Amino acid sequence: MVQFIDLKTQYARLKSSIDANIAEVLDGGQYILGPAVTRFESELSDYLNVKHTISVSSGTDAIFMPLLAMELTPADAVFVPSFTYTATAEAILLAHATPVFVDVDPATFNIDPESLREQIAAVRRDGKLTPRALIAVDLFGQPADYHALNAIARAEGLFVIGDAAQSIGGKSGNAMIGSLTDCTATSFYPSKPLGCYGDGGAIMTDDDKLADVMRSVRAHGQGSHRYDVVRVGINGRMDSIQAAVLSAKLEVFEDELVARERVARIYDERLASVVTVPARVENSRSAWAQYTIQADDRDGLQKSLAARQIPSMIFYACPMHLQPAYEMHGGGRGSLPVSELMSARVLSLPMNPYLGDDEVHAICDGILAHFG
Ligand SMILES: *Cc1c(COP(=O)(O)O)cnc(C)c1O
C-alpha cells in the first residue's frame, strides 16, 4: 500500500551513513549538544546561507524561545495566521503574550498581508494591546510573502519570526527559507521534510546578539558560566543522536526535494481538472511538506480514497480562532472566512520522495475515478 510518509524506505537508503553517524555519537560519550550538534549546526548554516543555527529540542520550542526572550506580557499582541498547526499559536500563549489571528490567502494557504494590515489597524484602534511580533508560517512548504510581510513589519515595528517547520529547503527567489526573516524556526519532527528520529528543531538568524540570547535560553537562561542565570530560559537542547541523523539526511536532502517536485508535477498535471491543486508561489521553491488539494465534498472524497486504500490527511480541520483553547482570543465563526473555508476544503495527498511515478499515477487514477 502507498505510504503517506515513507521513513522506512529513506532509512534503507541511508542506513550505512545514519548508523555510522549514530555509532560515532555512542562511542564519543557526549549525548546532548556536543560535536555532533555543532557539526550539524554549521552544515545547516552553510546550506541555508545564514550566520547562526541554534539546534533545539523541537519546532515548538524554536518558535517559543525567541518569544520568551522578548519578555512579552498579555498586553503585547503577536500576529499569527489562524490556518496553521496549533504549535504556532500555543508558543505565543506560553510566552505570556496575546495572539491576534490573521486570515490567509486561499491560493497559497499563507498569511494574507492585507488581513495582517487590517488586524494591526484594529489592534491600534482598540488601544488595549501593543503590536510586537509577527509569526509567518510557510504552510505545506511554500514561503509566505516575506517581501510584503517584512515591509509591514518594518513600518509597524514588529519582530518577524518565520515558522518554517514545513518549509526548510524551500526558496524565495534565490534565497533559502531561513534567511528571510529576523529569525526562523524549524522542526525536525520525523515526518517533516528534514526529519530526525525523535523531537528536534532549530532557530536560524543572522543576528549575533539574538543567537547568543537563544543559546542562553536553550540552557536555562545561562550567563557567562553554568550557574549564572541571567534570564528565564528552558531546557531547549538537542540530543546528539538527532544531530547525527540529520547530518546524514542533509546529504541527500536536495535530491529528495527534486523527487518531491517530481511527485507534485504529476499531481498538478493529472488533478487540475477535477480539484483545486495548490497554486505555486511565483519565483519560489516549495519543500512540499504536503501536497494539499481543495475539493467541495472533501469528506466524501477522503472516504472514497480510503475505500481505494489511498491514505490522505486533513491539515487542518479547525482554524485556531475556533479552537476551544484559543477561541477567547478570536472573533468567532465568520471572523476569518478564508481560514474557515480552507479547513472545510483541504485534503493532503501522499507526499514523499520515495513514491514511484506508478504509485502517484495510481493515486491520481483513484481520485479521477471518484469524480467519474
Ligand atoms: C510541526 C509544526 C510545528 C511544531 O514542530 P514540533 O517539532 O512538532 O514541535 C510548528 N509549526 C508548524 C507549522 C508545524 O507544521
Coordinates of N, CA and C in Angstrom, one line a residue, residues 4-218:
F4 N 1.8 7.3 3.1 CA 1.6 8.8 3.2 C 3.0 9.5 3.3
I5 N 3.7 9.0 4.3 CA 5.1 9.5 4.5 C 5.9 8.2 4.6
D6 N 7.1 8.1 4.0 CA 7.8 6.8 3.9 C 9.2 6.9 4.5
L7 N 9.2 6.7 5.8 CA 10.5 6.9 6.5 C 11.4 5.6 6.4
K8 N 10.7 4.5 6.2 CA 11.4 3.2 6.2 C 12.3 3.1 4.9
T9 N 11.7 3.5 3.8 CA 12.5 3.4 2.5 C 13.7 4.4 2.6
Q10 N 13.4 5.5 3.2 CA 14.5 6.5 3.4 C 15.6 5.9 4.2
Y11 N 15.3 5.2 5.3 CA 16.3 4.7 6.2 C 17.1 3.6 5.5
A12 N 16.3 2.8 4.7 CA 17.0 1.7 3.9 C 18.1 2.3 3.0
R13 N 17.8 3.5 2.4 CA 18.7 4.1 1.5 C 19.9 4.7 2.3
L14 N 19.7 5.2 3.5 CA 20.7 5.9 4.2 C 21.3 5.1 5.4
K15 N 20.9 3.9 5.5 CA 21.3 3.1 6.7 C 22.8 3.2 7.0
S16 N 23.7 3.0 6.0 CA 25.1 2.9 6.4 C 25.6 4.3 7.0
S17 N 25.2 5.4 6.4 CA 25.7 6.7 6.9 C 25.0 7.0 8.2
I18 N 23.7 6.8 8.4 CA 23.0 7.1 9.6 C 23.6 6.2 10.8
D19 N 23.7 4.9 10.5 CA 24.3 4.0 11.5 C 25.7 4.4 12.0
A20 N 26.5 4.8 11.0 CA 27.9 5.2 11.3 C 27.9 6.5 12.1
N21 N 27.0 7.4 11.7 CA 27.0 8.7 12.5 C 26.5 8.5 13.9
I22 N 25.5 7.6 14.1 CA 25.0 7.3 15.4 C 26.0 6.6 16.3
A23 N 26.7 5.6 15.6 CA 27.8 4.9 16.4 C 28.9 5.8 16.9
E24 N 29.2 6.8 16.0 CA 30.2 7.8 16.4 C 29.8 8.6 17.7
V25 N 28.5 8.9 17.7 CA 28.0 9.6 18.9 C 28.1 8.6 20.1
L26 N 27.6 7.4 20.0 CA 27.6 6.5 21.1 C 29.1 6.3 21.6
D27 N 30.0 6.1 20.7 CA 31.4 6.0 21.1 C 32.0 7.2 21.7
G28 N 31.5 8.4 21.3 CA 32.1 9.6 21.7 C 31.7 10.0 23.2
G29 N 30.6 9.4 23.6 CA 30.2 9.6 25.0 C 29.5 11.0 25.4
Q30 N 29.3 11.8 24.4 CA 28.5 13.0 24.7 C 27.2 13.0 24.0
Y31 N 26.1 13.0 24.8 CA 24.8 12.7 24.2 C 23.8 13.8 24.1
I32 N 24.2 15.0 24.6 CA 23.4 16.2 24.4 C 24.3 17.3 23.9
L33 N 23.9 18.0 22.9 CA 24.7 19.0 22.3 C 26.1 18.3 21.9
G34 N 27.2 19.0 22.1 CA 28.5 18.4 21.7 C 28.8 18.4 20.3
P35 N 29.9 17.7 19.8 CA 30.4 17.9 18.5 C 29.4 17.5 17.4
A36 N 28.6 16.5 17.6 CA 27.6 16.2 16.5 C 26.6 17.3 16.3
V37 N 26.2 18.0 17.3 CA 25.3 19.1 17.2 C 26.0 20.3 16.6
T38 N 27.2 20.6 17.0 CA 28.0 21.7 16.5 C 28.2 21.5 15.0
R39 N 28.5 20.3 14.6 CA 28.7 19.9 13.2 C 27.5 20.2 12.4
F40 N 26.3 19.7 12.9 CA 25.1 19.8 12.1 C 24.7 21.3 12.0
E41 N 24.9 22.0 13.1 CA 24.6 23.5 13.0 C 25.4 24.2 12.0
S42 N 26.7 23.9 11.8 CA 27.4 24.6 10.8 C 27.1 24.1 9.4
E43 N 26.7 22.8 9.3 CA 26.2 22.3 8.0 C 24.9 23.0 7.5
L44 N 24.0 23.1 8.5 CA 22.7 23.7 8.1 C 22.9 25.2 7.8
S45 N 23.8 25.9 8.6 CA 24.0 27.3 8.4 C 24.6 27.5 6.9
D46 N 25.5 26.6 6.5 CA 26.1 26.7 5.2 C 25.0 26.5 4.1
Y47 N 24.2 25.5 4.4 CA 23.2 25.1 3.4 C 22.2 26.3 3.2
L48 N 21.8 26.9 4.3 CA 20.8 27.9 4.3 C 21.3 29.3 4.0
N49 N 22.7 29.4 4.1 CA 23.3 30.7 3.9 C 22.9 31.7 5.0
V50 N 22.9 31.2 6.3 CA 22.6 32.0 7.4 C 23.9 32.0 8.3
K51 N 23.9 33.0 9.2 CA 25.1 33.1 10.1 C 25.1 32.1 11.2
H52 N 23.9 32.0 11.8 CA 23.8 31.1 13.0 C 22.6 30.1 12.9
T53 N 22.9 28.9 13.3 CA 21.8 27.9 13.5 C 22.0 27.5 15.0
I54 N 20.9 27.5 15.7 CA 20.9 27.0 17.1 C 19.9 25.9 17.1
S55 N 20.5 24.7 17.3 CA 19.6 23.4 17.3 C 18.9 23.4 18.7
V56 N 17.7 23.0 18.6 CA 16.9 23.0 19.9 C 16.0 21.7 19.9
S57 N 15.3 21.6 21.0 CA 14.5 20.4 21.4 C 13.3 20.1 20.5
S58 N 12.7 21.1 19.9 CA 11.6 20.8 19.0 C 11.3 22.1 18.2
G59 N 10.4 21.9 17.2 CA 9.9 23.1 16.4 C 9.1 24.0 17.3
T60 N 8.3 23.5 18.2 CA 7.5 24.3 19.1 C 8.4 25.2 19.9
D61 N 9.5 24.6 20.5 CA 10.4 25.4 21.3 C 11.2 26.4 20.5
A62 N 11.4 26.1 19.2 CA 12.1 27.0 18.3 C 11.3 28.3 18.1
I63 N 10.0 28.1 18.1 CA 9.1 29.3 18.0 C 9.0 30.0 19.3
F64 N 8.9 29.2 20.4 CA 8.7 29.8 21.7 C 9.9 30.5 22.2
M65 N 11.1 30.0 22.0 CA 12.3 30.6 22.6 C 12.5 32.1 22.2
P66 N 12.4 32.5 20.9 CA 12.6 33.9 20.7 C 11.5 34.8 21.3
L67 N 10.2 34.2 21.4 CA 9.1 35.0 22.0 C 9.4 35.1 23.5
L68 N 9.9 34.0 24.1 CA 10.2 34.1 25.6 C 11.3 35.2 25.8
A69 N 12.3 35.2 24.9 CA 13.4 36.2 25.1 C 12.9 37.6 25.0
M70 N 11.8 37.8 24.3 CA 11.2 39.2 24.2 C 10.6 39.7 25.5
E71 N 10.4 38.8 26.4 CA 9.8 39.1 27.7 C 8.4 39.9 27.5
L72 N 7.5 39.2 26.8 CA 6.2 39.7 26.5 C 5.3 39.6 27.7
T73 N 4.2 40.4 27.6 CA 3.1 40.3 28.6 C 1.8 40.2 27.8
P74 N 0.7 39.9 28.5 CA -0.6 39.8 27.9 C -1.1 41.1 27.2
A75 N -0.4 42.2 27.4 CA -0.7 43.4 26.7 C 0.0 43.5 25.4
D76 N 0.8 42.5 25.1 CA 1.5 42.5 23.8 C 0.8 41.6 22.8
A77 N 0.6 42.1 21.6 CA 0.0 41.3 20.5 C 1.0 40.7 19.6
V78 N 0.8 39.4 19.3 CA 1.6 38.7 18.4 C 0.7 38.2 17.3
F79 N 0.9 38.6 16.0 CA 0.0 38.3 14.9 C 0.4 36.9 14.3
V80 N -0.6 36.1 14.0 CA -0.3 34.7 13.6 C -1.5 34.3 12.7
P81 N -1.2 33.6 11.6 CA -2.3 33.1 10.8 C -3.1 32.1 11.6
S82 N -4.4 32.1 11.3 CA -5.3 31.2 12.0 C -5.2 29.8 11.4
F83 N -5.0 29.7 10.1 CA -4.9 28.4 9.5 C -3.4 27.9 9.6
T84 N -3.1 27.2 10.7 CA -1.8 26.7 10.9 C -1.9 25.6 11.9
Y85 N -0.8 25.0 12.3 CA -0.7 24.0 13.3 C -0.8 24.6 14.7
T86 N -1.4 24.0 15.6 CA -1.6 24.5 17.0 C -0.3 25.1 17.6
A87 N 0.8 24.5 17.3 CA 2.1 24.9 18.0 C 2.4 26.3 17.8
T88 N 2.0 26.9 16.6 CA 2.3 28.3 16.3 C 1.6 29.2 17.3
A89 N 0.3 28.9 17.5 CA -0.5 29.7 18.4 C -0.1 29.5 19.9
E90 N 0.2 28.2 20.2 CA 0.5 27.8 21.6 C 1.7 28.6 22.1
A91 N 2.7 28.7 21.2 CA 4.0 29.3 21.6 C 3.8 30.8 22.1
I92 N 2.8 31.4 21.5 CA 2.5 32.8 21.9 C 1.9 32.9 23.3
L93 N 1.0 32.0 23.6 CA 0.4 32.0 24.9 C 1.4 31.5 26.0
L94 N 2.2 30.5 25.6 CA 3.2 30.1 26.6 C 4.2 31.2 26.9
A95 N 4.4 32.2 26.0 CA 5.3 33.3 26.2 C 4.5 34.5 26.9
H96 N 3.3 34.2 27.3 CA 2.5 35.2 28.1 C 1.9 36.3 27.2
A97 N 2.1 36.2 25.9 CA 1.5 37.3 25.0 C 0.1 36.9 24.5
T98 N -0.5 37.8 23.8 CA -1.8 37.6 23.3 C -1.8 37.4 21.8
P99 N -2.3 36.2 21.3 CA -2.3 36.0 19.8 C -3.4 36.8 19.2
V100 N -3.1 37.4 18.0 CA -4.1 38.0 17.2 C -4.2 37.3 15.9
F101 N -5.3 36.6 15.6 CA -5.4 35.7 14.5 C -5.6 36.5 13.2
V102 N -5.0 36.1 12.1 CA -5.0 36.8 10.8 C -5.5 35.8 9.8
D103 N -6.2 36.2 8.8 CA -6.7 35.3 7.7 C -5.6 35.0 6.7
V104 N -5.8 34.0 5.9 CA -4.9 33.5 4.9 C -5.3 33.8 3.5
D105 N -4.4 33.6 2.6 CA -4.7 33.8 1.1 C -5.1 32.4 0.6
P106 N -6.3 32.3 0.0 CA -6.8 31.0 -0.4 C -5.9 30.3 -1.5
A107 N -5.1 31.1 -2.2 CA -4.3 30.5 -3.2 C -3.1 29.8 -2.6
T108 N -2.5 30.3 -1.6 CA -1.2 29.8 -1.1 C -1.4 29.2 0.3
F109 N -2.5 29.4 1.0 CA -2.7 29.0 2.4 C -1.9 29.8 3.4
N110 N -1.1 30.8 2.9 CA -0.2 31.5 3.8 C -0.9 32.8 4.2
I111 N -0.3 33.4 5.3 CA -0.9 34.7 5.9 C -1.1 35.7 4.8
D112 N -2.3 36.4 4.8 CA -2.6 37.4 3.9 C -2.2 38.7 4.3
P113 N -1.2 39.4 3.6 CA -0.7 40.7 4.1 C -1.8 41.7 4.3
E114 N -2.9 41.7 3.5 CA -4.0 42.6 3.6 C -4.7 42.4 4.9
S115 N -5.0 41.2 5.3 CA -5.6 40.8 6.5 C -4.7 41.2 7.7
L116 N -3.4 41.1 7.5 CA -2.5 41.5 8.6 C -2.6 43.0 8.8
R117 N -2.6 43.7 7.7 CA -2.7 45.2 7.9 C -4.0 45.6 8.6
E118 N -5.1 44.9 8.3 CA -6.4 45.2 8.9 C -6.3 44.9 10.4
Q119 N -5.7 43.7 10.7 CA -5.7 43.3 12.1 C -4.8 44.2 13.0
I120 N -3.7 44.7 12.4 CA -2.8 45.6 13.1 C -3.6 46.9 13.3
A121 N -4.3 47.4 12.3 CA -5.0 48.6 12.4 C -6.1 48.5 13.5
A122 N -6.7 47.3 13.5 CA -7.8 47.1 14.5 C -7.2 47.1 16.0
V123 N -6.1 46.5 16.1 CA -5.4 46.5 17.4 C -5.0 47.9 17.9
R124 N -4.5 48.7 16.9 CA -4.1 50.1 17.3 C -5.3 50.9 17.6
R125 N -6.4 50.7 16.8 CA -7.7 51.5 17.1 C -8.2 51.1 18.5
D126 N -8.2 49.9 18.8 CA -8.7 49.4 20.1 C -7.9 49.9 21.3
G127 N -6.6 50.0 21.1 CA -5.8 50.6 22.1 C -5.4 49.7 23.3
K128 N -5.9 48.5 23.3 CA -5.6 47.7 24.5 C -4.3 46.9 24.4
L129 N -3.9 46.5 23.2 CA -2.7 45.7 23.0 C -1.7 46.5 22.2
T130 N -0.4 46.2 22.4 CA 0.7 46.8 21.6 C 1.2 45.8 20.6
P131 N 1.1 46.1 19.3 CA 1.7 45.1 18.3 C 3.2 44.9 18.5
R132 N 3.6 43.7 18.7 CA 5.1 43.5 18.9 C 5.7 42.5 17.9
A133 N 5.0 41.5 17.5 CA 5.7 40.5 16.7 C 4.7 39.8 15.7
L134 N 5.3 39.2 14.7 CA 4.5 38.5 13.7 C 5.2 37.1 13.5
I135 N 4.3 36.1 13.5 CA 4.8 34.8 13.1 C 4.2 34.4 11.8
A136 N 5.0 34.3 10.8 CA 4.5 33.9 9.4 C 4.8 32.5 9.3
V137 N 3.9 31.7 8.8 CA 4.0 30.3 8.6 C 4.1 30.0 7.1
D138 N 5.1 29.1 6.7 CA 5.2 28.7 5.3 C 4.4 27.4 5.2
L139 N 3.1 27.5 5.1 CA 2.3 26.3 5.2 C 2.5 25.3 4.0
F140 N 2.6 24.1 4.3 CA 2.8 23.0 3.4 C 4.1 23.1 2.6
G141 N 4.9 24.1 2.8 CA 6.2 24.1 2.2 C 6.6 25.3 1.4
Q142 N 5.6 26.2 1.0 CA 5.9 27.3 0.2 C 6.1 28.6 1.1
P143 N 7.1 29.4 0.7 CA 7.3 30.6 1.5 C 6.1 31.6 1.6
A144 N 5.9 32.1 2.8 CA 5.0 33.2 2.9 C 5.5 34.4 2.1
D145 N 4.7 35.4 2.0 CA 5.1 36.6 1.1 C 5.9 37.5 2.0
Y146 N 7.2 37.1 2.2 CA 8.1 37.8 3.1 C 8.4 39.2 2.6
H147 N 8.3 39.4 1.3 CA 8.6 40.8 0.8 C 7.6 41.8 1.4
A148 N 6.3 41.4 1.2 CA 5.2 42.3 1.8 C 5.2 42.3 3.3
L149 N 5.4 41.1 3.9 CA 5.3 41.0 5.4 C 6.5 41.8 6.1
N150 N 7.7 41.7 5.5 CA 8.8 42.4 6.1 C 8.6 43.9 6.0
A151 N 8.0 44.3 4.9 CA 7.7 45.8 4.7 C 6.7 46.2 5.8
I152 N 5.7 45.5 6.0 CA 4.7 45.8 7.0 C 5.3 45.8 8.4
A153 N 6.1 44.8 8.7 CA 6.8 44.7 10.0 C 7.7 45.9 10.2
R154 N 8.4 46.3 9.2 CA 9.3 47.4 9.4 C 8.5 48.7 9.7
A155 N 7.5 48.9 9.0 CA 6.7 50.1 9.2 C 6.0 50.1 10.6
E156 N 5.6 48.9 11.1 CA 4.9 48.8 12.3 C 5.8 48.4 13.5
G157 N 7.1 48.2 13.3 CA 8.0 47.9 14.4 C 7.7 46.5 14.9
L158 N 7.4 45.6 14.1 CA 7.2 44.2 14.5 C 8.4 43.3 14.3
F159 N 8.7 42.5 15.3 CA 9.8 41.4 15.1 C 9.2 40.3 14.3
V160 N 9.9 39.8 13.3 CA 9.3 38.7 12.5 C 10.0 37.4 12.7
I161 N 9.1 36.4 13.1 CA 9.6 35.0 13.2 C 9.0 34.2 12.1
G162 N 9.8 33.5 11.3 CA 9.2 32.6 10.3 C 9.0 31.2 10.9
D163 N 7.9 30.7 10.7 CA 7.6 29.3 11.1 C 7.9 28.4 9.9
A164 N 9.1 27.9 9.8 CA 9.5 27.1 8.6 C 9.5 25.6 8.9
A165 N 8.6 25.2 9.9 CA 8.6 23.8 10.2 C 8.3 22.9 9.0
Q166 N 7.6 23.5 8.0 CA 7.2 22.6 6.9 C 8.0 23.1 5.6
S167 N 8.9 24.0 5.7 CA 9.4 24.6 4.5 C 10.9 24.6 4.4
I168 N 11.7 24.0 5.3 CA 13.1 24.1 5.2 C 13.5 23.4 3.9
G169 N 14.4 24.0 3.1 CA 14.7 23.6 1.7 C 14.0 24.4 0.7
G170 N 12.9 25.1 1.1 CA 12.2 26.0 0.1 C 13.0 27.2 -0.1
K171 N 12.6 27.9 -1.2 CA 13.3 29.2 -1.5 C 12.3 30.3 -1.9
S172 N 12.8 31.5 -1.7 CA 12.1 32.6 -2.3 C 13.1 33.3 -3.2
G173 N 12.9 33.3 -4.5 CA 13.9 33.8 -5.4 C 15.1 32.8 -5.2
N174 N 16.3 33.4 -5.0 CA 17.5 32.5 -4.8 C 17.8 32.4 -3.4
A175 N 17.0 33.0 -2.5 CA 17.2 32.9 -1.0 C 16.6 31.7 -0.4
M176 N 17.3 31.0 0.4 CA 16.8 29.9 1.1 C 15.9 30.4 2.2
I177 N 14.8 29.7 2.4 CA 13.9 29.9 3.6 C 14.8 29.7 4.8
G178 N 14.8 30.6 5.8 CA 15.7 30.5 6.9 C 16.5 31.8 7.0
S179 N 16.6 32.4 5.8 CA 17.4 33.6 5.7 C 16.6 34.9 5.4
L180 N 15.2 34.7 5.5 CA 14.3 35.8 5.0 C 13.7 36.6 6.1
T181 N 14.0 36.3 7.4 CA 13.3 36.9 8.5 C 14.3 37.3 9.6
D182 N 13.8 38.0 10.6 CA 14.7 38.3 11.8 C 15.2 37.0 12.4
C183 N 14.3 36.1 12.5 CA 14.7 34.7 12.9 C 13.7 33.7 12.4
T184 N 14.2 32.5 12.1 CA 13.3 31.5 11.5 C 13.4 30.3 12.4
A185 N 12.2 29.7 12.6 CA 12.1 28.4 13.4 C 11.8 27.3 12.5
T186 N 12.4 26.1 12.8 CA 12.0 25.0 12.0 C 11.9 23.7 12.9
S187 N 11.3 22.7 12.4 CA 11.1 21.5 13.2 C 11.8 20.3 12.4
F188 N 12.3 19.4 13.2 CA 12.9 18.1 12.6 C 12.0 16.9 13.1
Y189 N 10.8 17.2 13.4 CA 9.9 16.1 13.7 C 10.0 15.0 12.6
P190 N 9.9 13.7 12.9 CA 10.2 12.7 11.8 C 9.5 12.9 10.5
S191 N 8.3 13.4 10.5 CA 7.5 13.4 9.2 C 7.7 14.7 8.5
K192 N 8.5 15.7 9.0 CA 8.8 16.9 8.3 C 9.7 16.6 7.1
P193 N 9.9 17.6 6.2 CA 10.7 17.3 5.0 C 12.2 16.9 5.4
L194 N 12.7 17.6 6.4 CA 14.0 17.2 7.0 C 13.7 16.8 8.4
G195 N 13.7 15.5 8.7 CA 13.3 15.0 10.0 C 14.3 14.1 10.7
C196 N 14.3 14.1 12.0 CA 15.2 13.2 12.7 C 14.4 12.0 13.3
Y197 N 15.0 11.4 14.3 CA 14.3 10.2 14.8 C 13.8 10.4 16.2
G198 N 13.3 11.6 16.4 CA 12.7 12.0 17.7 C 12.3 13.4 17.6
D199 N 12.3 14.2 18.6 CA 12.0 15.6 18.5 C 13.2 16.4 18.3
G200 N 13.1 17.5 17.5 CA 14.2 18.4 17.3 C 13.7 19.6 16.5
G201 N 14.5 20.6 16.6 CA 14.2 21.9 15.8 C 15.4 22.7 15.8
A202 N 15.2 23.9 15.1 CA 16.4 24.8 15.0 C 15.8 26.2 14.9
I203 N 16.7 27.2 15.3 CA 16.4 28.6 15.1 C 17.6 29.1 14.3
M204 N 17.2 29.8 13.2 CA 18.2 30.4 12.3 C 18.2 32.0 12.4
T205 N 19.3 32.6 12.5 CA 19.3 34.1 12.5 C 20.7 34.6 12.0
D206 N 20.7 35.8 11.5 CA 22.0 36.4 11.1 C 22.4 37.4 12.2
D207 N 21.6 37.5 13.3 CA 21.9 38.5 14.3 C 22.7 37.8 15.4
D208 N 24.0 38.3 15.6 CA 24.9 37.7 16.6 C 24.3 37.8 18.0
K209 N 23.7 38.9 18.3 CA 23.2 39.1 19.7 C 22.1 38.1 19.9
L210 N 21.1 38.1 19.0 CA 20.0 37.2 19.1 C 20.5 35.7 19.3
A211 N 21.5 35.4 18.5 CA 22.0 34.0 18.5 C 22.5 33.7 19.9
D212 N 23.3 34.6 20.5 CA 23.8 34.4 21.9 C 22.6 34.3 22.9
V213 N 21.6 35.1 22.7 CA 20.5 35.0 23.6 C 19.8 33.7 23.5
M214 N 19.6 33.2 22.2 CA 19.0 31.9 22.0 C 19.8 30.8 22.6
R215 N 21.1 30.8 22.6 CA 21.9 29.8 23.2 C 21.8 29.8 24.7
S216 N 21.6 31.0 25.2 CA 21.4 31.2 26.7 C 20.0 30.6 27.1
V217 N 19.0 31.0 26.3 CA 17.6 30.5 26.6 C 17.6 29.0 26.5
R218 N 18.3 28.4 25.6 CA 18.4 26.9 25.4 C 18.9 26.3 26.6

